[in-house]
PDB file of C-alpha atoms and ligand atoms in Angstrom:
ATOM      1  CA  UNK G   1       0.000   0.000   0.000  1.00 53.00           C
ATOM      2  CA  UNK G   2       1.692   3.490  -1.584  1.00 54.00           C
ATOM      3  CA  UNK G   3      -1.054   5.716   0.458  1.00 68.00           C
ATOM      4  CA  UNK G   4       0.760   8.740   1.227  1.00 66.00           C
ATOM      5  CA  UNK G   5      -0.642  11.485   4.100  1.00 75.00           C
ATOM      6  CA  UNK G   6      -0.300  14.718   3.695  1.00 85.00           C
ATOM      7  CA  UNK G   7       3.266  16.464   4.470  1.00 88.00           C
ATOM      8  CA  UNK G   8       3.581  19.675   5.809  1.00 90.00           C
ATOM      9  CA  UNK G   9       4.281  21.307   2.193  1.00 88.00           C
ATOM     10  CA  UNK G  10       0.476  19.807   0.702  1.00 89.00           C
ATOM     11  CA  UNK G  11      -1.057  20.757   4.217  1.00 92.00           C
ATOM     12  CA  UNK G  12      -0.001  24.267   3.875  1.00 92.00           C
ATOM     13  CA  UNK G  13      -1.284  24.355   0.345  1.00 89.00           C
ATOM     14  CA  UNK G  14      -4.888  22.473   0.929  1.00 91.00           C
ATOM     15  CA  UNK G  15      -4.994  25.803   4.125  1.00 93.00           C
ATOM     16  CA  UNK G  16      -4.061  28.026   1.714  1.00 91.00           C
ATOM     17  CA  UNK G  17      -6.537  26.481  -0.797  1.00 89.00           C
ATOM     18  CA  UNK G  18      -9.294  26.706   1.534  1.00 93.00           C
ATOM     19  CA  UNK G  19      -9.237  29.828   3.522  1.00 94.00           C
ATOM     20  CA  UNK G  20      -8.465  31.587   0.366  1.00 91.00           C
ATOM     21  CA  UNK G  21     -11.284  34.734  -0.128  1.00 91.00           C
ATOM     22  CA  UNK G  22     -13.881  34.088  -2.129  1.00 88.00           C
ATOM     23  CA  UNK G  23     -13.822  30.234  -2.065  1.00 80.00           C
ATOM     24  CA  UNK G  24     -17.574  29.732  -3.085  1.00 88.00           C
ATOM     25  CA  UNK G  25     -17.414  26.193  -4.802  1.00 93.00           C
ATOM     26  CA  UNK G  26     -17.933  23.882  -2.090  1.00 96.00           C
ATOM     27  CA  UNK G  27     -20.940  26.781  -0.418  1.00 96.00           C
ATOM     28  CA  UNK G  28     -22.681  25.648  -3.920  1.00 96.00           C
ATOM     29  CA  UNK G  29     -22.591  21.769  -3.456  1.00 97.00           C
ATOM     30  CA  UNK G  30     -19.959  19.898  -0.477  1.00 98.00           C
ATOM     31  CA  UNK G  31     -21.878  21.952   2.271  1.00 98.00           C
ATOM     32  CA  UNK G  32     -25.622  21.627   1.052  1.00 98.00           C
ATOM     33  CA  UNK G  33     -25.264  18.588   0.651  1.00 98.00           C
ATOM     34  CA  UNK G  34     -23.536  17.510   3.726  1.00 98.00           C
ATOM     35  CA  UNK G  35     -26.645  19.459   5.602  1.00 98.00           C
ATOM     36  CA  UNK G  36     -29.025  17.623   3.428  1.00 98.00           C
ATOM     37  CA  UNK G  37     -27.683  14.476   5.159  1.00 98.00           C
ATOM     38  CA  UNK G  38     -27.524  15.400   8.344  1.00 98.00           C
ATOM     39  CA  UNK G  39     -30.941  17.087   8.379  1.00 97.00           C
ATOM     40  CA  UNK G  40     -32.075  13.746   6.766  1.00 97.00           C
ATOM     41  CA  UNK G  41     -30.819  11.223   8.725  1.00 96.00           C
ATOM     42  CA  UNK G  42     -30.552  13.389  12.068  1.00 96.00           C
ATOM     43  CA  UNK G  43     -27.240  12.771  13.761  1.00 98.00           C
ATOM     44  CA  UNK G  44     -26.289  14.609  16.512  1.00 98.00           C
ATOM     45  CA  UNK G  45     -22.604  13.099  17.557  1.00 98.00           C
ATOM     46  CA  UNK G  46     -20.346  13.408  14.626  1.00 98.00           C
ATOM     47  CA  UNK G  47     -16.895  12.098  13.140  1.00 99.00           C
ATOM     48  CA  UNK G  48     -15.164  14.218  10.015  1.00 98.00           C
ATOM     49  CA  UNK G  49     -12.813  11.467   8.826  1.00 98.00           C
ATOM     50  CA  UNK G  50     -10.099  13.084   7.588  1.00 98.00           C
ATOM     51  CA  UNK G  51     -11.067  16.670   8.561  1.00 98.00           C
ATOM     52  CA  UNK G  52      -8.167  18.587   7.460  1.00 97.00           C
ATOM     53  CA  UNK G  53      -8.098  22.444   8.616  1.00 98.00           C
ATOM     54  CA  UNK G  54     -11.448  21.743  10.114  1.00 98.00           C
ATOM     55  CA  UNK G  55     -13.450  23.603   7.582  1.00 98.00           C
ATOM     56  CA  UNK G  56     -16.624  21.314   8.243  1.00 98.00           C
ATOM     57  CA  UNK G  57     -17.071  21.961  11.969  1.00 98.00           C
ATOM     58  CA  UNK G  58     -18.157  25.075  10.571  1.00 98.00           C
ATOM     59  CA  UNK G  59     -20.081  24.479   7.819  1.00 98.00           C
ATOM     60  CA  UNK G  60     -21.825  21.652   8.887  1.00 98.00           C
ATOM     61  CA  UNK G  61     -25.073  23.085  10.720  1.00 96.00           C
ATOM     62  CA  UNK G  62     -27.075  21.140  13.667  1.00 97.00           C
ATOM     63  CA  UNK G  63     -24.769  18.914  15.232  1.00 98.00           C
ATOM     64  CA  UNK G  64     -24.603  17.951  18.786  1.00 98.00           C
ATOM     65  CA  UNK G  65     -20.715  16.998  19.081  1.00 98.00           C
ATOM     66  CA  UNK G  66     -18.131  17.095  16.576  1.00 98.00           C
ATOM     67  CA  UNK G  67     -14.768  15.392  16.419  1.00 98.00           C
ATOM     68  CA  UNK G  68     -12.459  15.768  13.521  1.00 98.00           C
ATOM     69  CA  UNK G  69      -9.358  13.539  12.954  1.00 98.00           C
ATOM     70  CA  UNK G  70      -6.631  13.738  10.483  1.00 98.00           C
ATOM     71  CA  UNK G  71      -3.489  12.138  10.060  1.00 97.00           C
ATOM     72  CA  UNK G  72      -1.943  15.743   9.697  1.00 96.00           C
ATOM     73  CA  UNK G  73      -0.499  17.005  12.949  1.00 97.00           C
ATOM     74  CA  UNK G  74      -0.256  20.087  10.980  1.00 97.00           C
ATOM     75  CA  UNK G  75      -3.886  20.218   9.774  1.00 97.00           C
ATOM     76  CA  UNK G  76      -5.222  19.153  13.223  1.00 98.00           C
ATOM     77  CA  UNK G  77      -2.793  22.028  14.733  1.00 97.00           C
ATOM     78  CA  UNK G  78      -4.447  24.380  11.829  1.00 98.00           C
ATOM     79  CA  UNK G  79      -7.899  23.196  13.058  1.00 98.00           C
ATOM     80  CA  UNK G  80      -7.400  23.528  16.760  1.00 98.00           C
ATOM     81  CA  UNK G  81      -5.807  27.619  16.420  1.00 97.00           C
ATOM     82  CA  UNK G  82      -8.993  28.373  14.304  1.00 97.00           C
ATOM     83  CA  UNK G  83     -12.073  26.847  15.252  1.00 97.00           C
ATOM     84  CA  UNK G  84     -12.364  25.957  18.990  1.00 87.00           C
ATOM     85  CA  UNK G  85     -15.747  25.343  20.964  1.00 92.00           C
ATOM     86  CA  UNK G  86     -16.981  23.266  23.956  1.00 95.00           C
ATOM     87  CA  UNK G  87     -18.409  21.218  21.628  1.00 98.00           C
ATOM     88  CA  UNK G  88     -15.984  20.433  18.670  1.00 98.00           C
ATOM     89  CA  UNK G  89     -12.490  18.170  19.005  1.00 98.00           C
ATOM     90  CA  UNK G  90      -9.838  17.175  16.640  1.00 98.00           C
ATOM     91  CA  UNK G  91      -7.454  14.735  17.227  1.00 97.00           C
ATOM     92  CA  UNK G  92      -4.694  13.132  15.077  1.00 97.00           C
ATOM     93  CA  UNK G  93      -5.637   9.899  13.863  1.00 97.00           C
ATOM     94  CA  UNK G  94      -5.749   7.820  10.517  1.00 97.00           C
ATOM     95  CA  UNK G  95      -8.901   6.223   8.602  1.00 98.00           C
ATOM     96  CA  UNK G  96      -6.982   3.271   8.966  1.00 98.00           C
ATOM     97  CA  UNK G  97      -7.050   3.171  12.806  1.00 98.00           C
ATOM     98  CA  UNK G  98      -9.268   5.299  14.744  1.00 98.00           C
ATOM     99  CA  UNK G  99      -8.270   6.300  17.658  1.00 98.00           C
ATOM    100  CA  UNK G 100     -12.112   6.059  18.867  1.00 98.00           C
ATOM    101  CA  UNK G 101     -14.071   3.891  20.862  1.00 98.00           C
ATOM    102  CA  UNK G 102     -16.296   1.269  19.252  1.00 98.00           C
ATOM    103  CA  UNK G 103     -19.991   3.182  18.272  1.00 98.00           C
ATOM    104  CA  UNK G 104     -19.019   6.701  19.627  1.00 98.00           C
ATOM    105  CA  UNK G 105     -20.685   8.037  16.799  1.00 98.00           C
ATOM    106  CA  UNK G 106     -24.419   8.200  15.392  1.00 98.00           C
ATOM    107  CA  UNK G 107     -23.289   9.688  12.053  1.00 98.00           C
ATOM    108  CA  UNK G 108     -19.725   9.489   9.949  1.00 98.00           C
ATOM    109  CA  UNK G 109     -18.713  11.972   7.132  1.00 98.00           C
ATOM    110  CA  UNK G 110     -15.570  12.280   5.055  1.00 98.00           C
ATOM    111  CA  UNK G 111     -15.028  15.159   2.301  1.00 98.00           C
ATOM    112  CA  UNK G 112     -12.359  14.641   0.001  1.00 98.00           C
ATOM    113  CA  UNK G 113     -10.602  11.398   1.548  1.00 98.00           C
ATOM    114  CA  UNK G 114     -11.384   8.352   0.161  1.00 98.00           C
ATOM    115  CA  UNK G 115     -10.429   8.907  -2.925  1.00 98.00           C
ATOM    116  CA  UNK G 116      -6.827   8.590  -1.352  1.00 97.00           C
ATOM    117  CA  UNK G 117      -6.926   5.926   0.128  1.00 98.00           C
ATOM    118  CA  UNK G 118      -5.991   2.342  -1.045  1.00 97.00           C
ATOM    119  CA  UNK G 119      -7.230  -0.429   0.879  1.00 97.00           C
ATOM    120  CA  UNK G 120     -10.994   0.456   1.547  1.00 97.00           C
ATOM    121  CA  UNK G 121     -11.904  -2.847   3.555  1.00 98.00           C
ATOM    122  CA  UNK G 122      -9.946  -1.194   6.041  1.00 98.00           C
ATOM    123  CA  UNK G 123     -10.898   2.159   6.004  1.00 98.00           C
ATOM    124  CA  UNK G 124     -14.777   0.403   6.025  1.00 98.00           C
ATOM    125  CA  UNK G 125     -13.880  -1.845   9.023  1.00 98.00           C
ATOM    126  CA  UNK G 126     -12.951   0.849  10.732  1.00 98.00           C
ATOM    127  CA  UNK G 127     -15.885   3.355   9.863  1.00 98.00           C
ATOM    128  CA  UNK G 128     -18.388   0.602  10.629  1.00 98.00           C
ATOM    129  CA  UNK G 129     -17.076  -0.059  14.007  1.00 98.00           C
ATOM    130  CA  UNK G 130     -16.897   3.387  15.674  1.00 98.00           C
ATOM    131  CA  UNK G 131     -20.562   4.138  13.797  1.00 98.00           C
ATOM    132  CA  UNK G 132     -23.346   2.908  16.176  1.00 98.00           C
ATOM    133  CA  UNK G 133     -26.280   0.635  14.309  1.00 98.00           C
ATOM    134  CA  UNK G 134     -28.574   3.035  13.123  1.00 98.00           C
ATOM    135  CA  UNK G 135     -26.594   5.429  12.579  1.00 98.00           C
ATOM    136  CA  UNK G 136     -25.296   7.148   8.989  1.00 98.00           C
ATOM    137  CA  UNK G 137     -22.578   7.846   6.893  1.00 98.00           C
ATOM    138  CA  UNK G 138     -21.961  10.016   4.056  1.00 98.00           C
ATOM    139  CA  UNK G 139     -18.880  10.010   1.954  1.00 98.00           C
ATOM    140  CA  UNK G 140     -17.825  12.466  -0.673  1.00 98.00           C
ATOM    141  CA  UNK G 141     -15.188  11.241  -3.092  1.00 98.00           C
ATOM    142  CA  UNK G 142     -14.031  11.024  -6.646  1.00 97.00           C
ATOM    143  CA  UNK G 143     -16.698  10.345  -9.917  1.00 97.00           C
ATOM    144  CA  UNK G 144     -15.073   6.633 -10.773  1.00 96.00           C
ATOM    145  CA  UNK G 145     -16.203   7.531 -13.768  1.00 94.00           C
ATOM    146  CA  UNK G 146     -14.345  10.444 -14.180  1.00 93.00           C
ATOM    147  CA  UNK G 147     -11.061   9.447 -13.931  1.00 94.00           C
ATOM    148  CA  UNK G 148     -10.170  10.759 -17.570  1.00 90.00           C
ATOM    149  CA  UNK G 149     -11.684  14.228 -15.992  1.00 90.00           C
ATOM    150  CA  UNK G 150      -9.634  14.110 -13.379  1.00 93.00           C
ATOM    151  CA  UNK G 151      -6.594  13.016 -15.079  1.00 94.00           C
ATOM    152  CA  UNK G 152      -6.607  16.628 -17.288  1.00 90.00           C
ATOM    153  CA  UNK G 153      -5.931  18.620 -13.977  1.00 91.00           C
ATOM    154  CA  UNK G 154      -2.510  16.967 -13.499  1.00 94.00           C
ATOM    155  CA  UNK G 155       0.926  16.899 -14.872  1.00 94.00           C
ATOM    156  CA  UNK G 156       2.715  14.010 -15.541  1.00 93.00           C
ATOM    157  CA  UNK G 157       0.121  12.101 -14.963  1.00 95.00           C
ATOM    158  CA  UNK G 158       0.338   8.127 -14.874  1.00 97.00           C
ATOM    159  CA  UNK G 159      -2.748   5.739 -15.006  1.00 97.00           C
ATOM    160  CA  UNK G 160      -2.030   2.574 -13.667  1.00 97.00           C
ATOM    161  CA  UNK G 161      -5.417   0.664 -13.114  1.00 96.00           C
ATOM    162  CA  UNK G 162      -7.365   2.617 -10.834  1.00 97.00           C
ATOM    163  CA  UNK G 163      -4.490   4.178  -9.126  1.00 97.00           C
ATOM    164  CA  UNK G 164      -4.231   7.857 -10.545  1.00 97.00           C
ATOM    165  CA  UNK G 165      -0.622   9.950 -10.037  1.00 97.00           C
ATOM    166  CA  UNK G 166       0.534  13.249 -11.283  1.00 96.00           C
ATOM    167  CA  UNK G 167       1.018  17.270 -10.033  1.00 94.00           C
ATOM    168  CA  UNK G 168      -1.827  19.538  -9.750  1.00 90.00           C
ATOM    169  CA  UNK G 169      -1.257  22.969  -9.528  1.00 87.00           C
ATOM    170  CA  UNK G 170      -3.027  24.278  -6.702  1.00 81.00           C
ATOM    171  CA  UNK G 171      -3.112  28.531  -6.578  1.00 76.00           C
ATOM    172  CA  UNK G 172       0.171  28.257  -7.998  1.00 83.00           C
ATOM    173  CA  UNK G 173       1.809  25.557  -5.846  1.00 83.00           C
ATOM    174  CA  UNK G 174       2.655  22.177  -7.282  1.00 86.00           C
ATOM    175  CA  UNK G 175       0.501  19.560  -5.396  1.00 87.00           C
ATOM    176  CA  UNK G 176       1.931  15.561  -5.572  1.00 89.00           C
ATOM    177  CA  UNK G 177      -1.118  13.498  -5.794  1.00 93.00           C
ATOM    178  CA  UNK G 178      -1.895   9.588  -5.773  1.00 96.00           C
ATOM    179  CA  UNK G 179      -5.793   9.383  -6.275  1.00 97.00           C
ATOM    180  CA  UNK G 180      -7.899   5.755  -6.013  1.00 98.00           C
ATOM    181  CA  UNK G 181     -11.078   5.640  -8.479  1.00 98.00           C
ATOM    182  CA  UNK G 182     -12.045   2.725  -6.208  1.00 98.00           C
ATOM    183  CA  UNK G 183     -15.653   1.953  -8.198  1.00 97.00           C
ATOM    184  CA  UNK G 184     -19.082   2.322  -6.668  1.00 97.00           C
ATOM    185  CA  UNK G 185     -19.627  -2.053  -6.486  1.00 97.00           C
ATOM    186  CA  UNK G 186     -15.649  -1.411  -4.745  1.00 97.00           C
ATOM    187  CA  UNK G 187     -17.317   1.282  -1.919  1.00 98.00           C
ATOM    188  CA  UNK G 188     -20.116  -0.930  -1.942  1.00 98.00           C
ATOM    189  CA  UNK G 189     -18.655  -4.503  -1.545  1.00 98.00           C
ATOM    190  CA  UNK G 190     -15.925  -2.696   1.180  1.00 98.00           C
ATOM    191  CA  UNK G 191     -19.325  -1.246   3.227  1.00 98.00           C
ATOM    192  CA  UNK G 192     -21.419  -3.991   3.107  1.00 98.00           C
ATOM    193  CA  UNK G 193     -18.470  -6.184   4.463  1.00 98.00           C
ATOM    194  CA  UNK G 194     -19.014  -3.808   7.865  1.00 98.00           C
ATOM    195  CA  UNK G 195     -22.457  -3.887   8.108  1.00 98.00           C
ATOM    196  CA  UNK G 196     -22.754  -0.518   6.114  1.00 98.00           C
ATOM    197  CA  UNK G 197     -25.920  -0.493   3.983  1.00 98.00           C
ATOM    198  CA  UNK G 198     -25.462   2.154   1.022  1.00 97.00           C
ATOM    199  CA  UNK G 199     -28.607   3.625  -0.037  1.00 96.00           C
ATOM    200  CA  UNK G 200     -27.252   5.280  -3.437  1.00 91.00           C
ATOM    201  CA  UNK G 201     -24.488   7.478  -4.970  1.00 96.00           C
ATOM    202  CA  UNK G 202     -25.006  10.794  -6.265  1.00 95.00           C
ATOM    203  CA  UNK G 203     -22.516  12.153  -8.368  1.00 96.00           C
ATOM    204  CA  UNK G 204     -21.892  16.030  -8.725  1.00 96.00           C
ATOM    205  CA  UNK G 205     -19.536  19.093 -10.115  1.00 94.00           C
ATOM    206  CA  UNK G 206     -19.734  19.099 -13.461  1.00 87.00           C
ATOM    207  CA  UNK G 207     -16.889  19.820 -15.308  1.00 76.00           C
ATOM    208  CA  UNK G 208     -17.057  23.385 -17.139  1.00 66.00           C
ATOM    209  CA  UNK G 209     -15.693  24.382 -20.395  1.00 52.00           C
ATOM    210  CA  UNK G 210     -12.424  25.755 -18.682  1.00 52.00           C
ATOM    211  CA  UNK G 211     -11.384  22.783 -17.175  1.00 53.00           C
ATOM    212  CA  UNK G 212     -10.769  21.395 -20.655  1.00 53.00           C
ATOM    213  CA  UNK G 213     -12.803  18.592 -20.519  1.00 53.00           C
ATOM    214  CA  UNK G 214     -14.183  16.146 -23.371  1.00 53.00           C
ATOM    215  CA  UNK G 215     -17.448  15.262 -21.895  1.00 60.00           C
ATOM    216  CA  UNK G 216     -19.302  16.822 -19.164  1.00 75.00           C
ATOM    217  CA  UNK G 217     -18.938  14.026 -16.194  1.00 87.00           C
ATOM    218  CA  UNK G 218     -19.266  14.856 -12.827  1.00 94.00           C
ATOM    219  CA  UNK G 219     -16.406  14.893 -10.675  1.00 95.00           C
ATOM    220  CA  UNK G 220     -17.372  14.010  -7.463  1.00 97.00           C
ATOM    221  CA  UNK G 221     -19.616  11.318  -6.070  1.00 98.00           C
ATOM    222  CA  UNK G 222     -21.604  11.687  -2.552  1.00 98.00           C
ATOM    223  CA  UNK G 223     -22.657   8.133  -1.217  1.00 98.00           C
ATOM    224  CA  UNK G 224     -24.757   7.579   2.026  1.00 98.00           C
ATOM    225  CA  UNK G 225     -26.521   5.144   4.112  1.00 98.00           C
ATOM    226  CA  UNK G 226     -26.830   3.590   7.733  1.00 98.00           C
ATOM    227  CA  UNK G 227     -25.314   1.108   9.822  1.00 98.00           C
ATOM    228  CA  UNK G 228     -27.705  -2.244  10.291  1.00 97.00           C
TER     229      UNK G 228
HETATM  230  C1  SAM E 301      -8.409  17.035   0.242  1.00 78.59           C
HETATM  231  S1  SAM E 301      -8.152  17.085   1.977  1.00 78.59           S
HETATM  232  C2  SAM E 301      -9.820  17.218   2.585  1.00 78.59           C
HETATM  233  C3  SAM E 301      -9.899  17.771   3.983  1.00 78.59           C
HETATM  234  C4  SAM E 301     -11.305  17.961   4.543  1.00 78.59           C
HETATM  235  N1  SAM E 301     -12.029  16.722   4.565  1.00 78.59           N
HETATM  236  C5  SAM E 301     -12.062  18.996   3.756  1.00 78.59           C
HETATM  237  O1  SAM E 301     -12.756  18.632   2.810  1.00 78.59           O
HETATM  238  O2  SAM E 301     -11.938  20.178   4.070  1.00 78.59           O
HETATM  239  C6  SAM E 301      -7.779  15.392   2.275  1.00 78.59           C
HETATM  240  C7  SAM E 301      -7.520  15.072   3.728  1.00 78.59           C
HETATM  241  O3  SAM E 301      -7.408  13.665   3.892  1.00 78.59           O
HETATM  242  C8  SAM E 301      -6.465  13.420   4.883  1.00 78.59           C
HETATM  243  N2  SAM E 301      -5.988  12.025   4.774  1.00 78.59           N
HETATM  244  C9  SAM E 301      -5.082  11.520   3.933  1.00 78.59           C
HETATM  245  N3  SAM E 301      -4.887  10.215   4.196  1.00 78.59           N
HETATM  246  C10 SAM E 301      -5.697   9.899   5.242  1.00 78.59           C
HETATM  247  C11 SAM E 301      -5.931   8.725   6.003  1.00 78.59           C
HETATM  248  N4  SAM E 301      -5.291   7.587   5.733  1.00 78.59           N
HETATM  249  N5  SAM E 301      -6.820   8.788   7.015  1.00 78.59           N
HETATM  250  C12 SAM E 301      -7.494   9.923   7.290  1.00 78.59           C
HETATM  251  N6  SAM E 301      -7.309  11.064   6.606  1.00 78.59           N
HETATM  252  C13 SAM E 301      -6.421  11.060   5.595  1.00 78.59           C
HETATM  253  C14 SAM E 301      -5.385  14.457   4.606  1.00 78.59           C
HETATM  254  O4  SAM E 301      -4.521  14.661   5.710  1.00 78.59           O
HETATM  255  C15 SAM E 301      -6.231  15.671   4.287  1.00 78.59           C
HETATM  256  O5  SAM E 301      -6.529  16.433   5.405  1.00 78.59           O
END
């Protein structure tokens, strides 16, 4: 397993990224529908796997409890300097092994993560046991169809299966990538293994004309569902 975390170099750039002004991409469709779920399936003690600088805490409207974990210390230091509250907690940690208690959560969301990851039975395992039954998930990742999309942000890009590797530039700073376009019967297989029921996959983001794109193909999938 190649899975690489991020360094401090591609943390500074995904902070940068983020709290740039004027960000209004992810207002349009990561954060409505990320309430949609949570007003939906009404969770009230929430994980962000793989929460970065923390953005979500923020975004993320109706919550009881929040805890964020990241492998970053960097990220998780980011996260605790800007967005502190009685109720909101990041910790260092890795999808791989939480560093949670069994069912601590009623709901589970990652933005952005699993599409980095390589071995999803284990990232699953893991999601299913710190989820209670009953409770949800909601995962936003890569298009597995739009791998081709994808592939015309990068340079030197190199397909190899489903594995995807290359440089984006990211506001002018050269990001070192390794994506997964792990496909939807993968997610589902991997979830089901856990006890995860998936209820569907939406995808979303259409490409525009400036990206350069052939075809119009989403570029990100949302998938959600419960824990039996
Ligand atoms: C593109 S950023 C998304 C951050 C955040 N979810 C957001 O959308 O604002 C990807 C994040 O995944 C984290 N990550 C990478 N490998 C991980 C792993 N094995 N377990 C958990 N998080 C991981 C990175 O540290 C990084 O913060």
């Amino acid at each position: 397993m190649d899975d690489k975390t991020f360094d401090q170099t591609t943390a500074q750039t995904w902070i940068d990224a983020i709290e740039k002004p004027g960000q209004t991409q992810r207002d349009k469709d990561i954060y409505p529908r990320l309430n949609t779920w949570l007003n939906v399936y009404g969770a009230k003690h929430v994980l962000d796997l793989g929460c970065g600088q923390g953005i979500c805490s923020q975004k993320l409207l109706g919550y009881k409890t929040y805890e964020g974990v990241d492998p970053s210390p960097y990220l998780i230091a980011r996260a605790n300097e800007r967005y502190t509250g009685d109720n909101i907690t990041f910790t260092e940690g890795n999808a791989y092994q939480l560093p949670l208690e069994d069912g601590a959560f009623d709901g589970v969301f990652s933005v952005l993560v699993f599409h980095l990851l390589e071995d999803l039975a284990k990232a699953a395992a893991e999601l299913g046991r710190v989820l209670q039954k009953g409770g949800s998930f909601c995962l936003i990742t890569t298009n597995p169809e739009a791998m081709e999309q994808w592939a015309a942000f990068y340079e030197n890009c190199n397909i190899d299966g489903k594995r995807l590797s290359g440089t984006m530039d990211l506001d002018g700073k050269p990001s070192e990538d390794v994506l997964y376009f792990h496909t939807i019967e993968d997610h589902q297989s991997a979830l089901k293994a856990n006890g995860l029921h998936m209820y569907g996959a939406d995808m979303f983001r259409p490409a525009t004309d400036t990206d350069n794109r052939k075809e119009n193909t989403p570029l990100l999938m949302l998938i959600a569902g419960v824990k039996l």
